[in-house]
Tab-separated table of C-alpha atoms and ligand atoms in Angstrom:
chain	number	residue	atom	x	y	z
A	1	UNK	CA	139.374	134.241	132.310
A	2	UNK	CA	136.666	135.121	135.158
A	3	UNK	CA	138.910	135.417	137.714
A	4	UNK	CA	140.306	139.085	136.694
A	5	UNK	CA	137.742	140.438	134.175
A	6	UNK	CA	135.494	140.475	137.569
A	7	UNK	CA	134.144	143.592	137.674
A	8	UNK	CA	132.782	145.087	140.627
A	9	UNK	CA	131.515	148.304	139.054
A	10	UNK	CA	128.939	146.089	137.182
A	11	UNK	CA	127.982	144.250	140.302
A	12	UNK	CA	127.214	147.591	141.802
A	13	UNK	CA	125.289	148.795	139.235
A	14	UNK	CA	123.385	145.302	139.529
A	15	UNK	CA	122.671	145.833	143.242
A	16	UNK	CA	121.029	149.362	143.031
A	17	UNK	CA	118.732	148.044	140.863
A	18	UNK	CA	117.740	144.766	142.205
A	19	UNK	CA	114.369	144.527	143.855
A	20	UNK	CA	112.747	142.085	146.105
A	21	UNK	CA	112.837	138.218	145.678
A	22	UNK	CA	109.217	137.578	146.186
A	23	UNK	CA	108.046	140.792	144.908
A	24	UNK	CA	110.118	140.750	141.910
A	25	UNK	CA	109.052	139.412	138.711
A	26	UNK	CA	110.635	136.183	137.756
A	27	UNK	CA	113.380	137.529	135.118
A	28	UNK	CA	114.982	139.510	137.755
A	29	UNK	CA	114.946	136.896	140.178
A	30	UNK	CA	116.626	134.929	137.193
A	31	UNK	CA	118.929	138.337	137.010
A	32	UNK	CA	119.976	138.499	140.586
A	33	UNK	CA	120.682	134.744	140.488
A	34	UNK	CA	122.854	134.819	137.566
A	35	UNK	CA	125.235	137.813	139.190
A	36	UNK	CA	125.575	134.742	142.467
A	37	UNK	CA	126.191	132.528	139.792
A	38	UNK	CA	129.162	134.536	138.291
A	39	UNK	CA	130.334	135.754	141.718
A	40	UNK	CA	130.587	131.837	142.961
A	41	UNK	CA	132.384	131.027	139.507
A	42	UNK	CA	135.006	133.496	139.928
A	43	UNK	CA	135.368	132.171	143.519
A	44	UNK	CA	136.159	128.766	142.088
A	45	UNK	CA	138.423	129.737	138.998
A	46	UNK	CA	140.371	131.761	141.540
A	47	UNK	CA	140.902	128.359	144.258
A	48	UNK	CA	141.543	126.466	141.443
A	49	UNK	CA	144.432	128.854	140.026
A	50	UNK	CA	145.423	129.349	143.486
A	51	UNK	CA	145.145	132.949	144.448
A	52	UNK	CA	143.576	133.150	147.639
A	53	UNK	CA	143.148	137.128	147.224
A	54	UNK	CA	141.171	135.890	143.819
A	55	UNK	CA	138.382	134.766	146.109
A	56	UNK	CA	138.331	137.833	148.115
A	57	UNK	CA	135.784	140.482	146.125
A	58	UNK	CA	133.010	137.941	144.834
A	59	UNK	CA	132.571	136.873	148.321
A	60	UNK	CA	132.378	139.586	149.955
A	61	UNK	CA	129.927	140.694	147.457
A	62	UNK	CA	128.442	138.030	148.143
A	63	UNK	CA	128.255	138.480	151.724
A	64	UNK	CA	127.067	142.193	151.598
A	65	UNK	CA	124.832	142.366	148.624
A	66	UNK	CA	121.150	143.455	149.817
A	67	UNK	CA	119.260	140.956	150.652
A	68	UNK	CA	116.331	141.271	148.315
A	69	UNK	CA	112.722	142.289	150.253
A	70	UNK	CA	109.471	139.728	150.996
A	71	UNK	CA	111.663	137.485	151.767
A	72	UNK	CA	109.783	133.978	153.238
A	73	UNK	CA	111.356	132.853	156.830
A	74	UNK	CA	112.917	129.816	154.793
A	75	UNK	CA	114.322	131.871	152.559
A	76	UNK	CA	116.096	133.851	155.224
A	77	UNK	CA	117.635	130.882	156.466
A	78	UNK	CA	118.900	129.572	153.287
A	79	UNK	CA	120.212	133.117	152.547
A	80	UNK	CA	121.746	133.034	155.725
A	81	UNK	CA	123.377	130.331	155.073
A	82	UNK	CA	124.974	131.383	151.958
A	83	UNK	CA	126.313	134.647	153.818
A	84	UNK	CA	128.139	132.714	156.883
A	85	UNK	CA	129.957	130.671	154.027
A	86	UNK	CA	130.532	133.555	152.226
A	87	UNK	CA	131.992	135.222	155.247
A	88	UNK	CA	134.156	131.966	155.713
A	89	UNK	CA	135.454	132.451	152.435
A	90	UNK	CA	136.130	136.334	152.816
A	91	UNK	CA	138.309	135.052	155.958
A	92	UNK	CA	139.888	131.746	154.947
A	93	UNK	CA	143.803	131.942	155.154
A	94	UNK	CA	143.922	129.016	153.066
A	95	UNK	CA	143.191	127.733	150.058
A	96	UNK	CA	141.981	124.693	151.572
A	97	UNK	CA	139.650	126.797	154.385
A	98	UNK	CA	138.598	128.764	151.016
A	99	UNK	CA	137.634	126.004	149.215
A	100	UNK	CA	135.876	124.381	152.066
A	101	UNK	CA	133.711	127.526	152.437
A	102	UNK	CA	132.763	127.769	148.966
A	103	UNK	CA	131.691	124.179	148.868
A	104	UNK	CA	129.750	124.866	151.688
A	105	UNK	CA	128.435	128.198	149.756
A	106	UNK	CA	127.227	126.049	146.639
A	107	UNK	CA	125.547	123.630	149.134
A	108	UNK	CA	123.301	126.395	150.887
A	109	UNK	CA	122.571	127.685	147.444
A	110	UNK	CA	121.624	124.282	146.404
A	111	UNK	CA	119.193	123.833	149.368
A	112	UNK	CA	117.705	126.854	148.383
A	113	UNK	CA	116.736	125.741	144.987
A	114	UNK	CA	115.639	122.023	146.136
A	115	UNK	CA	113.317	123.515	148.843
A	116	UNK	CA	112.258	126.225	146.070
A	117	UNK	CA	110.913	123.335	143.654
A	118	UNK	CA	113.568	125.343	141.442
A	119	UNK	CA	115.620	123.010	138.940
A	120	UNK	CA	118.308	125.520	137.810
A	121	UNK	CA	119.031	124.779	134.118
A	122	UNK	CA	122.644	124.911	132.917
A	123	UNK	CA	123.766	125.434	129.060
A	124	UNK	CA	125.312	122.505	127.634
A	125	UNK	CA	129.006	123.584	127.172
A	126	UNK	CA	130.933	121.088	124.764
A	127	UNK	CA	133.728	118.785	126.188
A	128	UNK	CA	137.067	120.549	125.280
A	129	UNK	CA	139.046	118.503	123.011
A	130	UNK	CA	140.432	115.127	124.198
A	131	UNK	CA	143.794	115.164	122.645
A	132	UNK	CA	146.578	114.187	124.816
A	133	UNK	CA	148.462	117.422	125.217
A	134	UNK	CA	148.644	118.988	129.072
A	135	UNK	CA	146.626	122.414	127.874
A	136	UNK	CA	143.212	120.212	126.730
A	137	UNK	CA	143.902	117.938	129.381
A	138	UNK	CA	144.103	121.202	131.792
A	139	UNK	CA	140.762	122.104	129.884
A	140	UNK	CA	139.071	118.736	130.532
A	141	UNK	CA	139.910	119.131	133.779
A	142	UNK	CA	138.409	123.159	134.056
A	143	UNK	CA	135.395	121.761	132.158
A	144	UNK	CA	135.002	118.459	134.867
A	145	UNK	CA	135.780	121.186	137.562
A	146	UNK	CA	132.569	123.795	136.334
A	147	UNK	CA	130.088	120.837	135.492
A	148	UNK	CA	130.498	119.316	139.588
A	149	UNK	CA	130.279	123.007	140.424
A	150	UNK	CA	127.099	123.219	138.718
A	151	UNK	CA	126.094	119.953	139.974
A	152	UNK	CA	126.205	121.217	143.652
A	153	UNK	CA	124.766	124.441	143.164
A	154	UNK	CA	121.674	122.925	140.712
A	155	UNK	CA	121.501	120.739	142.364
A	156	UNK	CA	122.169	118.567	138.959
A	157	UNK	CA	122.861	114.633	139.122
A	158	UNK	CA	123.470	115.206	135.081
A	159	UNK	CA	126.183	117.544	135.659
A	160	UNK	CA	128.258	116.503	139.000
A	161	UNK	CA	128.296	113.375	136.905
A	162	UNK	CA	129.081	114.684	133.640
A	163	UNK	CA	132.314	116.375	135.640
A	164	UNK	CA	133.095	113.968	138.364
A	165	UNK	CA	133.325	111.108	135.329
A	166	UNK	CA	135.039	113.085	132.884
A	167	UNK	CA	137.849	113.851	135.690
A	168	UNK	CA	138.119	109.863	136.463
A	169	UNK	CA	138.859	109.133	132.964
A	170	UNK	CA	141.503	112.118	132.475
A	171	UNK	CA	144.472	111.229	134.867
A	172	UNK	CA	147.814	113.591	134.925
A	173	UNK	CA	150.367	111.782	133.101
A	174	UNK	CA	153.660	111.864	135.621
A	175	UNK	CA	155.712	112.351	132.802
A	176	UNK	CA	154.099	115.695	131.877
A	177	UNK	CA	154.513	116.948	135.373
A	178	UNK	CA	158.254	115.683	135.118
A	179	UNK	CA	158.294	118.234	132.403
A	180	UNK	CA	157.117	120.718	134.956
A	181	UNK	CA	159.224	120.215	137.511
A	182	UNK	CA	156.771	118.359	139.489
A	183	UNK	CA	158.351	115.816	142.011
A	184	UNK	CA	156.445	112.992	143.881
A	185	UNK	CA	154.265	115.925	146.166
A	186	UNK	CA	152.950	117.414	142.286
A	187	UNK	CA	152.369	113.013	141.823
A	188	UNK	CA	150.688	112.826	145.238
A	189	UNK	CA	148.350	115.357	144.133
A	190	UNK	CA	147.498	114.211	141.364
A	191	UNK	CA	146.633	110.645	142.590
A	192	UNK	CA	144.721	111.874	145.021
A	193	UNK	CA	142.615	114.346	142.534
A	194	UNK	CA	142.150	110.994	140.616
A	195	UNK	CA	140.529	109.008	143.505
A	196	UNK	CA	138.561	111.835	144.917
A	197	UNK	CA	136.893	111.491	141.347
A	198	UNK	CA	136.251	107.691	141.656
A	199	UNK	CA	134.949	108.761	145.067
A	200	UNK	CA	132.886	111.453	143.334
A	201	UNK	CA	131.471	108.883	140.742
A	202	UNK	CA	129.749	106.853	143.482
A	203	UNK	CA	127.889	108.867	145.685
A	204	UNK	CA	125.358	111.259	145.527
A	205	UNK	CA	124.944	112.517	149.043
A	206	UNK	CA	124.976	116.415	148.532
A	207	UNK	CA	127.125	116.790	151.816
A	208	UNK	CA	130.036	114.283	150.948
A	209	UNK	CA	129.858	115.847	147.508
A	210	UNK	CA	130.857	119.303	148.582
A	211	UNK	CA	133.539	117.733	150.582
A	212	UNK	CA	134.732	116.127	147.774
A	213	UNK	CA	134.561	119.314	145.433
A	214	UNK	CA	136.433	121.519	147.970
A	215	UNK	CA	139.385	118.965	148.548
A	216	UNK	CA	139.371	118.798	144.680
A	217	UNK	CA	139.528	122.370	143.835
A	218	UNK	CA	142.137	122.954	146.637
A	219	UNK	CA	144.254	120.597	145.178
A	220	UNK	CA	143.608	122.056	141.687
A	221	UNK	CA	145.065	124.986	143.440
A	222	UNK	CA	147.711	123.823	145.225
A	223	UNK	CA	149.476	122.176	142.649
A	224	UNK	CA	149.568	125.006	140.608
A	225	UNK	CA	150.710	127.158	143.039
A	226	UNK	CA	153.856	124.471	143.627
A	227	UNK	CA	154.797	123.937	140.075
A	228	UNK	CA	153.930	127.694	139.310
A	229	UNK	CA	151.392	127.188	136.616
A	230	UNK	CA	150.020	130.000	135.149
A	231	UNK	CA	146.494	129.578	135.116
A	232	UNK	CA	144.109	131.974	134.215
A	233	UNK	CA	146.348	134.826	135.051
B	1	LIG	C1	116.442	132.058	148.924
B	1	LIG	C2	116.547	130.911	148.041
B	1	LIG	C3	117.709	130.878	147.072
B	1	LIG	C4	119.057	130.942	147.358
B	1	LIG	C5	119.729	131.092	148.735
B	1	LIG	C6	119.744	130.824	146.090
B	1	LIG	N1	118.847	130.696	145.059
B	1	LIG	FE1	119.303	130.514	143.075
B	1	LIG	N2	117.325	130.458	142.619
B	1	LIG	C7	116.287	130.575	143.524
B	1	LIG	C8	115.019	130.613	142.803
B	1	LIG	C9	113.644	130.753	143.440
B	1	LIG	C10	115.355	130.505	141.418
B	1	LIG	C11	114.404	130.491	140.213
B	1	LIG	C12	114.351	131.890	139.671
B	1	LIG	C13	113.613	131.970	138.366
B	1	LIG	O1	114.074	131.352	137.392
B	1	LIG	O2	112.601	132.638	138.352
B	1	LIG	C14	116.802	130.403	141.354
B	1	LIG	C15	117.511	130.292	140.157
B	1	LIG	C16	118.897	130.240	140.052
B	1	LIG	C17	119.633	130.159	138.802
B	1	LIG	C18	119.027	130.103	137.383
B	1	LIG	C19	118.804	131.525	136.939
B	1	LIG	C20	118.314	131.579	135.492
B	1	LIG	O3	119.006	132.193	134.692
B	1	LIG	O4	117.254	131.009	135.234
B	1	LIG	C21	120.965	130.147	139.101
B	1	LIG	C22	122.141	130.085	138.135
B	1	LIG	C23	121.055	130.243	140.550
B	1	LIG	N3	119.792	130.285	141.089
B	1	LIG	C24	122.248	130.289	141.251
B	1	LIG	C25	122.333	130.437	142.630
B	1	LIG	C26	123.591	130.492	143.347
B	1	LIG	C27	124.979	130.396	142.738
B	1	LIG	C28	123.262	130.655	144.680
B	1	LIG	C29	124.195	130.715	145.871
B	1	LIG	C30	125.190	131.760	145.873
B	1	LIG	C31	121.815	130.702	144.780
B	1	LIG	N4	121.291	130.571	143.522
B	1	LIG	C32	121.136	130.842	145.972
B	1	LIG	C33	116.389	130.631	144.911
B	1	LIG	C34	117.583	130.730	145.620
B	2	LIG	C1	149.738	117.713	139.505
B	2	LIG	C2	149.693	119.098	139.250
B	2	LIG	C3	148.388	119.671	138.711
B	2	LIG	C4	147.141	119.378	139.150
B	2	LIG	C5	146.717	118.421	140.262
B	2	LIG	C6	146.234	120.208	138.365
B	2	LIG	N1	146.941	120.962	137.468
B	2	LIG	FE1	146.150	122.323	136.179
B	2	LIG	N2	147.998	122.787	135.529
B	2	LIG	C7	149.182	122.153	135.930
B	2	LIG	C8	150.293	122.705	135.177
B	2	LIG	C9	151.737	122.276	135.310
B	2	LIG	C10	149.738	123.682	134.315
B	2	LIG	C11	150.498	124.594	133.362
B	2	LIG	C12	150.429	124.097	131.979
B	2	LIG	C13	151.077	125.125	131.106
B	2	LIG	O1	151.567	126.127	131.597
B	2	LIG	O2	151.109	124.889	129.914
B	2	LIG	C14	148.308	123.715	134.561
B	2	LIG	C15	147.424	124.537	133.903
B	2	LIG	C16	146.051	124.553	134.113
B	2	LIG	C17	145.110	125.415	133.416
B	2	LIG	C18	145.456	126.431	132.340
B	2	LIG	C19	145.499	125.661	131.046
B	2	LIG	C20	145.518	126.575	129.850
B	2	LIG	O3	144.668	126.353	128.981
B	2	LIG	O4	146.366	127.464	129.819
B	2	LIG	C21	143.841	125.124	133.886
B	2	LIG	C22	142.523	125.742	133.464
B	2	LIG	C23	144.017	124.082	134.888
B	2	LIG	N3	145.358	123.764	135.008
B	2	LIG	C24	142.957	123.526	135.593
B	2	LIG	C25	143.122	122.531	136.548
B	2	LIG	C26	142.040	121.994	137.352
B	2	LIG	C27	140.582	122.403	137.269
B	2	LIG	C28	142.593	121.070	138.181
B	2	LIG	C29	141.904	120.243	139.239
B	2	LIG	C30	141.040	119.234	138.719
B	2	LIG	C31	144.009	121.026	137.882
B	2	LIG	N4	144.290	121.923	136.892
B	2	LIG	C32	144.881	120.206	138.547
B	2	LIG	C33	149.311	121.204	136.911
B	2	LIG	C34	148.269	120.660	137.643
């Protein structure tokens, strides 16, 4: 998975070489976005398996990287806005202060785009298999996790939905997390995952969205982290 095969020395390499935003031609704006886009993924695979030194490198990459030259005021601002958050996540001492700052991150990139006239373009990625076994299920819920993610940062109606309804049809089965180990706390989380979804179905307000998505991913993390599940480690 993302989360370890991150590799900084490629970043690097990408940084020397990126020129300015304005000045640049489109395919390396394209370029430079797509190196955010993999930093902020490996920021959410990392919450979500709950290692809170995961998180650390993309966002401080993301913090530090050189902000591109010709910039417009706006663009400043927005890009402002994704370094504060970025420096929230570098500094969050919890996986639920991480995951609120990375919410916050995809929201500011968002902005960007919907001020920009941009509509960022995701590929289709199939729906993992819907068998009832925990590892699909687990996959299903990766998969619901990445399309919402995608759905903030787009921003994408097609996607948060795509995510946010798969996740409201896919609830934990309590006997599975029996299996685990997992008591009533490993239940509690579970439930709540399920209602944030329903929550997450209905609205479409960008700001209660990334609420949503960070209490979601935290508890992704969390429950992992109490049940000790393995996940893309
Ligand atoms: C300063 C404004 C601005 C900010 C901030 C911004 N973007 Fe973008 N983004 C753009 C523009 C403009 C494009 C269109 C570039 C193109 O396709 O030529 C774009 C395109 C993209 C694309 C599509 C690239 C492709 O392959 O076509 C992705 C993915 C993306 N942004 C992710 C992000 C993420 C993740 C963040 C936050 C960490 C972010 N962006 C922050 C302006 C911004
Ligand atoms: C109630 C506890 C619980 C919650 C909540 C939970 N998981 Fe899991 N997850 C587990 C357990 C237990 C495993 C380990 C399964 C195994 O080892 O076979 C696991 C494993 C995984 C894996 C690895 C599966 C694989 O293919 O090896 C992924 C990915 C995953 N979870 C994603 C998520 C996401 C995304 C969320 C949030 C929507 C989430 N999980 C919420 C308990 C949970």
């Amino acid at each position: 998975m993302r989360t370890n095969n991150y590799n900084v020395a490629v970043l690097t390499v990408f940084v020397s070489g990126c020129i300015g935003l304005a000045a640049a031609q489109e395919t390396d704006v394209a370029d430079h976005m797509q190196h955010h886009n993999d930093a902020m993924i490996a920021i959410q695979r990392s919450i979500i398996a709950g290692s809170l030194d995961g998180v650390r490198e993309p966002a401080r990459w993301l913090q530090e990287h050189d902000k591109p030259a010709g910039l417009t005021a706006a663009d400043e601002d927005f890009i402002d806005s994704v370094r504060a958050a970025a420096g929230a996540v570098l500094e969050a001492d919890s996986l639920e202060a991480a995951a609120e700052a990375a919410s916050q991150m995809g929201l500011a990139c968002g902005n960007c785009h919907l001020a920009s006239g941009v509509t960022v373009e995701f590929d289709e990625v199939d729906r993992p298999s819907d068998k009832e076994t925990e590892k699909p299920h687990m996959q299903r819920h990766q998969w619901a996790a990445d399309r919402m993610w995608e759905g903030l940062i787009g921003p994408s109606q097609t996607s948060w939905h795509r995510g946010s309804d798969l996740l409201f049809e896919s609830p934990v089965k309590p006997d599975v997390l029996a299996r685990h180990g997992g008591g009533d706390e490993a239940i509690g989380m579970s439930r709540r995952i399920h209602q944030l979804s329903a929550n997450a179905t209905v609205t479409s307000d960008p700001g209660e969205r990334a609420e949503i998505f960070a209490e979601f991913i935290a508890n992704c993390g969390s429950c992992h982290v109490e049940l000790g599940a393995r996940v893309g480690r």
